[in-house]
mmCIF file of C-alpha atoms and ligand atoms in Angstrom:
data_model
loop_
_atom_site.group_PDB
_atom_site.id
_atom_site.type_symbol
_atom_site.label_atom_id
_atom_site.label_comp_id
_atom_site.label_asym_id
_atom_site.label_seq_id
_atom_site.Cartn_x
_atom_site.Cartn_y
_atom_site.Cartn_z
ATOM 1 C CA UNK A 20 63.010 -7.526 -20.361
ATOM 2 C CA UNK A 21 59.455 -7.512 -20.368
ATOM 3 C CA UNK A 22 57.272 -8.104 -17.214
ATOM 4 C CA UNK A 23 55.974 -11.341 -15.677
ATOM 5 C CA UNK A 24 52.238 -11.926 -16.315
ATOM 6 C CA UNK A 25 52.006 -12.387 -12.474
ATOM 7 C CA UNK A 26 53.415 -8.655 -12.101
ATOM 8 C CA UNK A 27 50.903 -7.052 -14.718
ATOM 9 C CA UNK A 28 48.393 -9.010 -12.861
ATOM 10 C CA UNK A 29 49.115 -6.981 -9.582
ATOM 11 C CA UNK A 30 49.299 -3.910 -11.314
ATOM 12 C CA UNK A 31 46.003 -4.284 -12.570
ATOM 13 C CA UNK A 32 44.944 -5.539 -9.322
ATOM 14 C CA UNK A 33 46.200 -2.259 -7.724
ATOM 15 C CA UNK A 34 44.310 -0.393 -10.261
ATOM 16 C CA UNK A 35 41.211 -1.956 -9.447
ATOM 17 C CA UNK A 36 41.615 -1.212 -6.231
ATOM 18 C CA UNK A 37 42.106 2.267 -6.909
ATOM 19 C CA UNK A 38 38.834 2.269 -9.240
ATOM 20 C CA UNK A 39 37.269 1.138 -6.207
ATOM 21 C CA UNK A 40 38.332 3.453 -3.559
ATOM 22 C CA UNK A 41 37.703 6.144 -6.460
ATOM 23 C CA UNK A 42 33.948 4.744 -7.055
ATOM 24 C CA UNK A 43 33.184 4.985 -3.603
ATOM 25 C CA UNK A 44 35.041 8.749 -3.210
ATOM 26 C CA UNK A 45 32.490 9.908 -6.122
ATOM 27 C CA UNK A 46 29.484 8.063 -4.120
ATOM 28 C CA UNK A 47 30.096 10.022 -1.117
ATOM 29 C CA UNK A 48 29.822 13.378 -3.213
ATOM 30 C CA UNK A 49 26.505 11.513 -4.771
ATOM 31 C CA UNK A 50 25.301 10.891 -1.326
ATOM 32 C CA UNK A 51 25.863 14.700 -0.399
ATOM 33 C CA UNK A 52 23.596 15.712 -3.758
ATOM 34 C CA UNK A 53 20.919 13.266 -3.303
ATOM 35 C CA UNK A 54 20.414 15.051 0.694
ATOM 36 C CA UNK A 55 20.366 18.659 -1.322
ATOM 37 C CA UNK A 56 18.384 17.457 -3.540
ATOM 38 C CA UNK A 57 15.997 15.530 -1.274
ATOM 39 C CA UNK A 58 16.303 18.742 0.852
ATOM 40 C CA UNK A 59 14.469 20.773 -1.694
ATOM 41 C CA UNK A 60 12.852 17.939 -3.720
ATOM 42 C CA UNK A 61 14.512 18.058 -6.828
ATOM 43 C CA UNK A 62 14.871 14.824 -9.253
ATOM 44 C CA UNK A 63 17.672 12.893 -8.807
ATOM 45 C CA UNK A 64 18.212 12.364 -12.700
ATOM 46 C CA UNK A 65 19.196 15.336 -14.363
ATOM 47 C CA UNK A 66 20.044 14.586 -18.153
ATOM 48 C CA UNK A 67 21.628 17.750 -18.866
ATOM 49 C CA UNK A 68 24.222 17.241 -16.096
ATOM 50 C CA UNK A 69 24.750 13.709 -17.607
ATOM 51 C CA UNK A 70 24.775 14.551 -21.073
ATOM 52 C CA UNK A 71 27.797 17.593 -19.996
ATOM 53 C CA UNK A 72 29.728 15.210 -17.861
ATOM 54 C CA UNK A 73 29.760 12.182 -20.679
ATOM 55 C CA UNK A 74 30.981 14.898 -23.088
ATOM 56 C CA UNK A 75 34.206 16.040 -20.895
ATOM 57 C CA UNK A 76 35.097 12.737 -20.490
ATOM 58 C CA UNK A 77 35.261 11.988 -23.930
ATOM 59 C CA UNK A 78 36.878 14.884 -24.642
ATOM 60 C CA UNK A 79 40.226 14.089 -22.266
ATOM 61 C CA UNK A 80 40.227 10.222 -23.289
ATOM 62 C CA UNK A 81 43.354 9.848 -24.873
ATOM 63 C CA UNK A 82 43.350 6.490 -25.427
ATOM 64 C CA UNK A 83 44.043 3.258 -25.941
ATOM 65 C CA UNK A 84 40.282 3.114 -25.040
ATOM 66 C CA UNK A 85 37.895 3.808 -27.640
ATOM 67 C CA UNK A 86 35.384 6.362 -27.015
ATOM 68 C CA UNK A 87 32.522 3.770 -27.211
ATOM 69 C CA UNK A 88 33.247 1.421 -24.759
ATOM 70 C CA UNK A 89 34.504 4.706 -22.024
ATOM 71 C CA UNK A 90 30.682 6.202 -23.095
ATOM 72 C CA UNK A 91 29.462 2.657 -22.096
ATOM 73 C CA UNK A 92 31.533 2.425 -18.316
ATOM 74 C CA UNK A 93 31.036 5.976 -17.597
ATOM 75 C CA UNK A 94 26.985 5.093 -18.247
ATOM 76 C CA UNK A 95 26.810 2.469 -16.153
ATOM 77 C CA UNK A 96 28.723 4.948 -13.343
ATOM 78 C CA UNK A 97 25.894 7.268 -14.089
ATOM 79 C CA UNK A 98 23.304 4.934 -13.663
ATOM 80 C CA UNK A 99 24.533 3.211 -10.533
ATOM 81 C CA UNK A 100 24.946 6.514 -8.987
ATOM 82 C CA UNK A 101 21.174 6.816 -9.600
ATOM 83 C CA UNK A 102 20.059 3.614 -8.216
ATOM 84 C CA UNK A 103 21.739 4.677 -5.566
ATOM 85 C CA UNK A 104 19.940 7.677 -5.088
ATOM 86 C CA UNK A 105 16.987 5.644 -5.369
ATOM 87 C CA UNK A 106 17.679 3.352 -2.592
ATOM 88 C CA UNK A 107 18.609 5.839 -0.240
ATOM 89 C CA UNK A 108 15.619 7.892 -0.737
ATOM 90 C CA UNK A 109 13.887 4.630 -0.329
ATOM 91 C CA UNK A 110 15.688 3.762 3.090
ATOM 92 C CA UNK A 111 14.198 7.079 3.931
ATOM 93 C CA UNK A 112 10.465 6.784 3.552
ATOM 94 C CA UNK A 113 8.753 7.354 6.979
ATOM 95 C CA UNK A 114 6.909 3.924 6.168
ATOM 96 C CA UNK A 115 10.123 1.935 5.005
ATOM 97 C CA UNK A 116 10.847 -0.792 7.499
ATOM 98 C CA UNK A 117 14.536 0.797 7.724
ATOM 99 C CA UNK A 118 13.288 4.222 9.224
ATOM 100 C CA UNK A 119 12.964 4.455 12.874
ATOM 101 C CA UNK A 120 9.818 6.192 12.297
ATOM 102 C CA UNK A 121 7.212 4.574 14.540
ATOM 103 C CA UNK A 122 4.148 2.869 13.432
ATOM 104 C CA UNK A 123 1.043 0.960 15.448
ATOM 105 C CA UNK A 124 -0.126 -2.447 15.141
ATOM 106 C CA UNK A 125 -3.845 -2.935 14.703
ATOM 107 C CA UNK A 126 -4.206 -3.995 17.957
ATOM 108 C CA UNK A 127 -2.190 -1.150 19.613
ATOM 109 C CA UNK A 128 -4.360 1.530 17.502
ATOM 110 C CA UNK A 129 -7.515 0.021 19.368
ATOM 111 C CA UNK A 130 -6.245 -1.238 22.515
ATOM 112 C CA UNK A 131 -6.687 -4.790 22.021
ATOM 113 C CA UNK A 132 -4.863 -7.451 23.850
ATOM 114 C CA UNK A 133 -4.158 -10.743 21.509
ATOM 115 C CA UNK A 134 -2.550 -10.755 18.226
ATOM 116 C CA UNK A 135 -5.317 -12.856 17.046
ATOM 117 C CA UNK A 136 -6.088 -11.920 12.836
ATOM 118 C CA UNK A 137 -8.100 -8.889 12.828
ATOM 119 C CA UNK A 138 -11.834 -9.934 10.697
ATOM 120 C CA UNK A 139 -12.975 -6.298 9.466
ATOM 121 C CA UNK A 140 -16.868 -7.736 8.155
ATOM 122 C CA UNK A 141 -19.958 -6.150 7.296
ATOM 123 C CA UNK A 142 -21.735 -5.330 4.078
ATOM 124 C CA UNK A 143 -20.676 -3.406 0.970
ATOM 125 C CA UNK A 144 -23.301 -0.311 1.877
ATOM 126 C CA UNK A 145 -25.358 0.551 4.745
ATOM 127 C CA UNK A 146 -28.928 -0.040 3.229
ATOM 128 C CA UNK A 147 -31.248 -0.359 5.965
ATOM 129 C CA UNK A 148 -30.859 -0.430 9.856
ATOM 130 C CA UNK A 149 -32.307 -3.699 10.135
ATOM 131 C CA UNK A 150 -29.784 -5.015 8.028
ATOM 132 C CA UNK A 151 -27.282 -3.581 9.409
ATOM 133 C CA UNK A 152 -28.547 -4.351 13.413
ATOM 134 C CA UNK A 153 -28.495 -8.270 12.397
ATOM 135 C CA UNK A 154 -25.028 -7.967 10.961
ATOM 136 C CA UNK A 155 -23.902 -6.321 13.873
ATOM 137 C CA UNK A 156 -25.722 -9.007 16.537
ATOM 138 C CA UNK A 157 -24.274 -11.233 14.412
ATOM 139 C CA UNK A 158 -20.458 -10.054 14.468
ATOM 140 C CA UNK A 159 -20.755 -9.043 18.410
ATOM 141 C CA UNK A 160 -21.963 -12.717 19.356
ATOM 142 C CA UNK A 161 -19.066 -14.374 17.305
ATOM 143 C CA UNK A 162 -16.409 -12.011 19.032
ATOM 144 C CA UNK A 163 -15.599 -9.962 16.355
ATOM 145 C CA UNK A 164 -14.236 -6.037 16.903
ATOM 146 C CA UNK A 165 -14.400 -4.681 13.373
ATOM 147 C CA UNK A 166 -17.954 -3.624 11.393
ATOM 148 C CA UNK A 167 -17.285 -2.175 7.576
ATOM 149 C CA UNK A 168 -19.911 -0.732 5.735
ATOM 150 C CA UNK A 169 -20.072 1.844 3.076
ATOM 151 C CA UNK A 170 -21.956 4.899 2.820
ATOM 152 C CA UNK A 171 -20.389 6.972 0.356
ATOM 153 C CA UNK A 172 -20.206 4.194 -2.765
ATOM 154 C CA UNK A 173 -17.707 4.541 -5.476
ATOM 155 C CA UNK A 174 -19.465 3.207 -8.517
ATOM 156 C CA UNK A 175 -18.441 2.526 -11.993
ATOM 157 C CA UNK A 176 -21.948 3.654 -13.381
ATOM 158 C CA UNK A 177 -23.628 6.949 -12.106
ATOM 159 C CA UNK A 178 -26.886 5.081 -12.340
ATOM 160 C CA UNK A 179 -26.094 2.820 -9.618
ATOM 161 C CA UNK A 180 -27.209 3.208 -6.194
ATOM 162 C CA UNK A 181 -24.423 5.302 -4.459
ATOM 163 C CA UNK A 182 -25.076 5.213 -0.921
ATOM 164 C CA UNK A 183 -27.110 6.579 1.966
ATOM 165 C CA UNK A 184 -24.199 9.763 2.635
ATOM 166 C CA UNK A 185 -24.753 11.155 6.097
ATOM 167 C CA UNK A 186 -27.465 9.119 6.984
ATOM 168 C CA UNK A 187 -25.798 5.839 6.547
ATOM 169 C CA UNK A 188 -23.226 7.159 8.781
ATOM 170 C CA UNK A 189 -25.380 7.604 11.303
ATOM 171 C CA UNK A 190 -27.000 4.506 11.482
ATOM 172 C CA UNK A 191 -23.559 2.755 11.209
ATOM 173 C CA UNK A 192 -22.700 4.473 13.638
ATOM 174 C CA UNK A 193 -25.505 3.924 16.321
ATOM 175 C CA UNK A 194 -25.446 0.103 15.479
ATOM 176 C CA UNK A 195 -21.429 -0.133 16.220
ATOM 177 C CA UNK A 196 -22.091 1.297 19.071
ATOM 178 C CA UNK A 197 -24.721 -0.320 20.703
ATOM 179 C CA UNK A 198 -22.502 -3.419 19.730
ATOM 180 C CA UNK A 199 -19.279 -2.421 21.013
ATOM 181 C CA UNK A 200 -17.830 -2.612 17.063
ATOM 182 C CA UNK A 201 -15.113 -0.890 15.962
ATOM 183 C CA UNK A 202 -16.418 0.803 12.791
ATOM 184 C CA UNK A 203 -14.859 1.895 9.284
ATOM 185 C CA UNK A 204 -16.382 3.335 6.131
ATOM 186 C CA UNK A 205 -14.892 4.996 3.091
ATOM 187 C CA UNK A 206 -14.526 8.381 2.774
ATOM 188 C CA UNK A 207 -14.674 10.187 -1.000
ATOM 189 C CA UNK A 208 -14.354 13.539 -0.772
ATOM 190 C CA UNK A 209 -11.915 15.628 0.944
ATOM 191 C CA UNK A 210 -15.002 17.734 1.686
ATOM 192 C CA UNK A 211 -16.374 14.988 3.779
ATOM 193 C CA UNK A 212 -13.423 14.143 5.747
ATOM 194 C CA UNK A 213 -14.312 15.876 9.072
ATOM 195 C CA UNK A 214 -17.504 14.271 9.144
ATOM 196 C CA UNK A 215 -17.094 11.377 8.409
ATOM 197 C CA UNK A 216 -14.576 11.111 11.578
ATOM 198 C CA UNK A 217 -17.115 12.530 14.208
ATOM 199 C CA UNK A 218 -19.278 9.046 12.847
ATOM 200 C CA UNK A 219 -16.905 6.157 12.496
ATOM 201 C CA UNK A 220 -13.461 5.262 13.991
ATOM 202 C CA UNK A 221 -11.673 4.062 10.733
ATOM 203 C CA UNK A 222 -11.312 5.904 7.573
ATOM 204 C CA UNK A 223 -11.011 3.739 4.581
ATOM 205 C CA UNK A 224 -9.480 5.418 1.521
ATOM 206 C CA UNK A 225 -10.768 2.914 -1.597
ATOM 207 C CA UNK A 226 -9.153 1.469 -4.436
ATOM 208 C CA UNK A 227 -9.621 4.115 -6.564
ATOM 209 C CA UNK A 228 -8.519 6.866 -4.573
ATOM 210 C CA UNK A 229 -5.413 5.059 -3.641
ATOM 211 C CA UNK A 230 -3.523 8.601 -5.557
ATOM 212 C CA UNK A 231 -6.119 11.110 -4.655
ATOM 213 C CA UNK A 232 -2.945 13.016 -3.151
ATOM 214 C CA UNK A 233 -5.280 15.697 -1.686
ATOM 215 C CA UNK A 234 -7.454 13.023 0.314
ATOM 216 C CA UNK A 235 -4.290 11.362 1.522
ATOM 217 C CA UNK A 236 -3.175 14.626 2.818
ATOM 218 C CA UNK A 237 -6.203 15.264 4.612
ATOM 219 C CA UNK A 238 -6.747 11.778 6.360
ATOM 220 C CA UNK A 239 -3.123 11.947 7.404
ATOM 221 C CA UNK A 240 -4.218 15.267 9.155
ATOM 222 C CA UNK A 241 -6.667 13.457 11.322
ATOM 223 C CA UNK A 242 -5.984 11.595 14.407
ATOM 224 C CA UNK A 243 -8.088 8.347 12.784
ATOM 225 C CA UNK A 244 -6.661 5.033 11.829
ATOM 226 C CA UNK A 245 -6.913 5.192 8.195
ATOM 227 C CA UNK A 246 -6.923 1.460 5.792
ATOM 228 C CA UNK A 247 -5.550 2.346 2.833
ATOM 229 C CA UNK A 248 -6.341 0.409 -0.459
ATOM 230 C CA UNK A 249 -3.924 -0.519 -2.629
ATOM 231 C CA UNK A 250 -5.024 0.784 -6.535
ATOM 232 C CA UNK A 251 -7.060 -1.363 -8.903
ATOM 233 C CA UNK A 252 -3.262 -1.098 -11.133
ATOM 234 C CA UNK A 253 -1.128 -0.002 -8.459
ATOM 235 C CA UNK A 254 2.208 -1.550 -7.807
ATOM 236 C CA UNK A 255 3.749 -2.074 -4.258
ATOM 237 C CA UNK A 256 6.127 0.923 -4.592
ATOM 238 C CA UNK A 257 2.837 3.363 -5.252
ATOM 239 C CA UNK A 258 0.583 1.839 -2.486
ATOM 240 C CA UNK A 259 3.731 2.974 -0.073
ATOM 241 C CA UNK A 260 4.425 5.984 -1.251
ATOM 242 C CA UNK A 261 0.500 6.591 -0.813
ATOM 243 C CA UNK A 262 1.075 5.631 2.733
ATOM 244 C CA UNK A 263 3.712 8.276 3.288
ATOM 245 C CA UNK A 264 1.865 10.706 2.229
ATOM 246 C CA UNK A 265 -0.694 10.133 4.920
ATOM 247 C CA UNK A 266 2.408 9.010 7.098
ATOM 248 C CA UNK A 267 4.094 13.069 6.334
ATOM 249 C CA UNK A 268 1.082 14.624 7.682
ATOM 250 C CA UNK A 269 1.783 12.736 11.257
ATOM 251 C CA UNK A 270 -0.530 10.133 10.989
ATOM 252 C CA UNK A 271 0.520 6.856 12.096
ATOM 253 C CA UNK A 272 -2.140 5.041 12.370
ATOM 254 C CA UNK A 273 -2.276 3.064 8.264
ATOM 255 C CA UNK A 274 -3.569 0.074 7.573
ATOM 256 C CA UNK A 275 -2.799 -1.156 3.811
ATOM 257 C CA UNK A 276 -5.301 -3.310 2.381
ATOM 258 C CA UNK A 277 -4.284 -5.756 -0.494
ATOM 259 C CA UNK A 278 -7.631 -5.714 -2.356
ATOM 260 C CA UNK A 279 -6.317 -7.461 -5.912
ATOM 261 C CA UNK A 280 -4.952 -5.958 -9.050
ATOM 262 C CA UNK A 281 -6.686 -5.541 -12.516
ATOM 263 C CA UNK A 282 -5.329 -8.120 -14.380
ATOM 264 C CA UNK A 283 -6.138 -10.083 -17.840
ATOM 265 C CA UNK A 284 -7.961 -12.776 -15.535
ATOM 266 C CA UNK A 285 -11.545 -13.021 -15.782
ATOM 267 C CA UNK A 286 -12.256 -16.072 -13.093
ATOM 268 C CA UNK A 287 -12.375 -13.090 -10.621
ATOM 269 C CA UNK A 288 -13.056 -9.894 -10.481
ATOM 270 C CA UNK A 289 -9.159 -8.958 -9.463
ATOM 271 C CA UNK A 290 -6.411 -10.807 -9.276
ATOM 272 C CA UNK A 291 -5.177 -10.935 -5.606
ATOM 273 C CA UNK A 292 -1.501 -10.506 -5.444
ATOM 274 C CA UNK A 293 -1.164 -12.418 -2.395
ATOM 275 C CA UNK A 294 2.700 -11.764 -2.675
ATOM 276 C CA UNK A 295 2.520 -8.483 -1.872
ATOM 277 C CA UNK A 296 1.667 -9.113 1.371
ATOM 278 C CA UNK A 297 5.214 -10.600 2.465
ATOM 279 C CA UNK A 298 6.723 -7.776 0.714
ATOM 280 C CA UNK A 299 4.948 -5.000 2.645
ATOM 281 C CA UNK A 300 5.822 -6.940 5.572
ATOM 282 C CA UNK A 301 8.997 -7.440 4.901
ATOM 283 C CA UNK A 302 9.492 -3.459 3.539
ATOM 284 C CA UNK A 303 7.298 -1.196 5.825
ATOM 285 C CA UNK A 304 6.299 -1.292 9.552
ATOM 286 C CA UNK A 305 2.838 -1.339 8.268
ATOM 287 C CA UNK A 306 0.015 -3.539 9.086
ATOM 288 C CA UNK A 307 -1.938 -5.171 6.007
ATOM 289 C CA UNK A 308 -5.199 -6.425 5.820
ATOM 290 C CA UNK A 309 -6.361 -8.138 2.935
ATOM 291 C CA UNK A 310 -9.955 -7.749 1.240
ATOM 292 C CA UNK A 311 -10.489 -11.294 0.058
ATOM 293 C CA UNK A 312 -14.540 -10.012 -1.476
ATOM 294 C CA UNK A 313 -12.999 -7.358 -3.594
ATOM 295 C CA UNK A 314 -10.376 -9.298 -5.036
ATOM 296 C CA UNK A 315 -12.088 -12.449 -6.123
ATOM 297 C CA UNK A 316 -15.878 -11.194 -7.037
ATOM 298 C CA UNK A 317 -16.710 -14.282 -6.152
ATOM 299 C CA UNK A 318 -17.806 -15.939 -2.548
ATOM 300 C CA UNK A 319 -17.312 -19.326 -3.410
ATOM 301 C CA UNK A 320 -13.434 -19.656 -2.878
ATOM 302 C CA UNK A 321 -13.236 -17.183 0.208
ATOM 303 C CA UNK A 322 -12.499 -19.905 2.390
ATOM 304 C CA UNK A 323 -9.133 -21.298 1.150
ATOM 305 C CA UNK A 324 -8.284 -17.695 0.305
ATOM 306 C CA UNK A 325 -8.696 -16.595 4.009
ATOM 307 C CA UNK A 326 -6.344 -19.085 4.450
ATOM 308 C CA UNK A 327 -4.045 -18.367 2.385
ATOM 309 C CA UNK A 328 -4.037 -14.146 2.898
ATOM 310 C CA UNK A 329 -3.022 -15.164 6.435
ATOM 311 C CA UNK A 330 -0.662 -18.149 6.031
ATOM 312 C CA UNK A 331 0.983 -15.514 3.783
ATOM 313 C CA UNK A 332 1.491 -12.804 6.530
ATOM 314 C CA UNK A 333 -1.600 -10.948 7.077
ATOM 315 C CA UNK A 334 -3.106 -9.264 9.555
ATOM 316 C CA UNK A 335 -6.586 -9.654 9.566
ATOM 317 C CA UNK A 336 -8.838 -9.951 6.583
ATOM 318 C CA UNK A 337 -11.698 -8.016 5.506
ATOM 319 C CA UNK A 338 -14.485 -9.441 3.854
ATOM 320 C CA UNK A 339 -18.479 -8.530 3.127
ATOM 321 C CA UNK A 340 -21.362 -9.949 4.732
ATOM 322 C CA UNK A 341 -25.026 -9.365 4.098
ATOM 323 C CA UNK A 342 -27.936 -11.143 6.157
ATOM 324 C CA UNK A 343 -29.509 -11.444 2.365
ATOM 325 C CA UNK A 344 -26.906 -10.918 -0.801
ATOM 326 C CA UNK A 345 -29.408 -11.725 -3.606
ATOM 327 C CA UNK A 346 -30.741 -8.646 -2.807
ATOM 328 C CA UNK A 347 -27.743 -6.750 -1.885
ATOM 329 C CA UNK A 348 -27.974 -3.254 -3.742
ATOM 330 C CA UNK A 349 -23.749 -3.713 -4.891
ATOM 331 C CA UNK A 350 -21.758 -6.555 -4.909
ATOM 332 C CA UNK A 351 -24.677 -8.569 -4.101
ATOM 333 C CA UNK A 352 -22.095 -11.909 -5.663
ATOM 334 C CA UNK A 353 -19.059 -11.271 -3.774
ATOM 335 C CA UNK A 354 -20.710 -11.097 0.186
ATOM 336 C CA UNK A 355 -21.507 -14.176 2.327
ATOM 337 C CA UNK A 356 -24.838 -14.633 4.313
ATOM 338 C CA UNK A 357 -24.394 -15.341 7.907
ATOM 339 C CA UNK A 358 -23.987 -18.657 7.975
ATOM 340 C CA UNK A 359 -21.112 -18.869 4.941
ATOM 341 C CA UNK A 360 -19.220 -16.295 7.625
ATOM 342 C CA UNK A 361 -19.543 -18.581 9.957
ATOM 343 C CA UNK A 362 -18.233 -21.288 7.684
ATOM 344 C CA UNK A 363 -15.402 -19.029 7.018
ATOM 345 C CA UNK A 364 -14.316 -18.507 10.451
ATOM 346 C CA UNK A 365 -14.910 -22.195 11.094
ATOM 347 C CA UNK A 366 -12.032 -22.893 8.226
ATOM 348 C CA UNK A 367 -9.886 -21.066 8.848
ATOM 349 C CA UNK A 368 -9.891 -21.773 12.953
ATOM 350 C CA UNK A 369 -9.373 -25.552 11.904
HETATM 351 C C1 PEP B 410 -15.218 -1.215 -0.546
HETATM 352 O O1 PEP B 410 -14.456 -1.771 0.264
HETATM 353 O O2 PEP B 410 -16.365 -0.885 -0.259
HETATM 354 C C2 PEP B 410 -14.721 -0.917 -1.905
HETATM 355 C C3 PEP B 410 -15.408 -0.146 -2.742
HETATM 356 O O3 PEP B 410 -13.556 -1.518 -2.191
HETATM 357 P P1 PEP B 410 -12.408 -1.107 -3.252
HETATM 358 O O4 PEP B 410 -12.111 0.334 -3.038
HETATM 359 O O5 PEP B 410 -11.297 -2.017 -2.878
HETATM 360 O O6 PEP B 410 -12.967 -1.403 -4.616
HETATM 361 MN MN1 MN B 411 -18.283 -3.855 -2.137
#
């Protein structure tokens, strides 16, 4: 008499079950690989290994199952293993919010009380003292902690004027400290990373040195707060594997900085992605600022996007100021005078 259809049924159900508990036995093995392999930082996917096992599989199937469809469940076992070996080395980032690493808040890295939005302001480049002074009045008498200003410029012509070096530190850093500022400037040049500590208190690694390895491995060496910028076509997954490499060398003091993404947009100069900003949250222990001047290019919007950056999650905001833009030596379109700051704050108190 042949069997009940409710009886096959349980069979197979059994056999699932056994799948299972057999899935999970080989994931266990997979788990013990991927800490070898993490141990001496070897690729998880090895196609030769893949390519052997598919081929004595095929060679005991005895059927009914054609060969086909066992190459196509035996790849998806492959590739699940992998993903999984992805997410656990994931899970194990220093920076991943799942590590028990620990990292500081803005605040904690400079002592300050409230967890009022940081403002990081000042102007693209230091290009005169003066300048610089009236920012710095300027910032001081509307309670602000944070002074930015460049003095090693990245540009995208070598014509351009590319910054003041060593002096501009120095005269950032006499102005931020006659005016109690916290101060941060961008450093280029692993060559230039000691002195550009003994001048400011914040090292800002740019946009396009987001994957300068070498410079990530020598700010995470110092005992500064570094703000990291995410890459001009950097995804989410690359601006926090930047941060662990700063993060390895026992720094843990990073600030990521969503500064927008090169997109095909032209109505700004970047395109901000203004959703990564709940993901880093949400993924890492990290604080993120976001640079609303770099992103849009443009000064006319900043308000609404101040907003926005910190309705979505941020911590503070960074964003350039210059007592005169017109004649701003870079980005002379992108930075507010004085009083469209103060406009600025204004909105985005209300
Ligand atoms: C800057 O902040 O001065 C700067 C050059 O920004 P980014 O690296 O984001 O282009
Ligand atoms: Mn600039």
């Amino acid at each position: 008499m042949s069997k009940s259809l409710k009886a096959i049924r349980q069979e197979i159900d059994n056999i699932n079950d056994s799948i299972l508990e057999m899935l999970n036995k080989r994931t266990e093995l997979i788990k013990e690989i991927t800490d070898l392999k993490d141990q001496n930082g070897s690729e998880y996917f090895d196609p030769e290994r893949e390519t052997e096992m598919m081929k004595k599989v095929l060679s005991k199937n005895s059927g009914p199952l054609y060969n086909e469809l066992i190459r196509e469940v035996f790849s998806a076992i492959f590739s699940t293993s992998l993903k999984f070996m992805g997410i656990s080395r994931q899970k194990k980032l220093l920076v991943s919010s799942s590590s028990n690493a620990c990292f500081k808040s803005i605040n904690e890295m400079f002592g300050l009380g409230n967890n009022e939005p940081v403002i990081i302001a000042g102007p693209c480049a230091v290009e005169t003292p003066e300048y610089l002074e009236t920012i710095a009045k300027h910032l001081r008498d509307k309670n602000i902690r944070f002074i930015r200003a460049g003095a090693y410029k990245p540009r995208s012509s070598p014509y351009d004027f590319q910054g003041l070096k060593e002096n501009g530190l120095k005269i950032l850093q006499d102005v931020s400290k006659r005016y109690g500022l916290f101060s941060i400037t961008e450093v280029v040049d692993t060559r230039d990373v000691n002195l550009v500590t003994q001048y400011v208190d914040i090292l800002q690694i740019g946009a396009r040195n987001m994957q300068n390895f070498e410079l990530l491995k020598e700010v995470g060496k110092t005992n500064h707060p570094v703000l990291l910028k995410r890459g001009i076509s950097a995804t989410i997954q690359e601006l926090m594997l930047a941060a662990e490499y700063i993060a390895l060398k026992g720094n843990n003091k990073i600030i990521l900085c969503e500064r927008g993404i090169r997109t095909y947009e032209t109505k700004t100069r970047n395109t901000l992605d203004i959703s990564s900003i709940p993901i880093i949250k949400k993924e890492t222990h990290l604080p993120i600022v976001a640079d609303i001047s770099h992103s849009l290019g443009r000064k006319d919007i900043v308000n609404n996007i101040a907003k926005a950056v910190l309705a979505a999650g941020a911590d503070g905001i960074m964003v350039e100021v210059h007592p005169i833009p017109e004649l701003a030596l870079s980005d002379s379109k992108q930075q507010l005078n004085l009083s469209e700051f103060d406009d600025m704050l204004d909105f985005i108190k209300r």
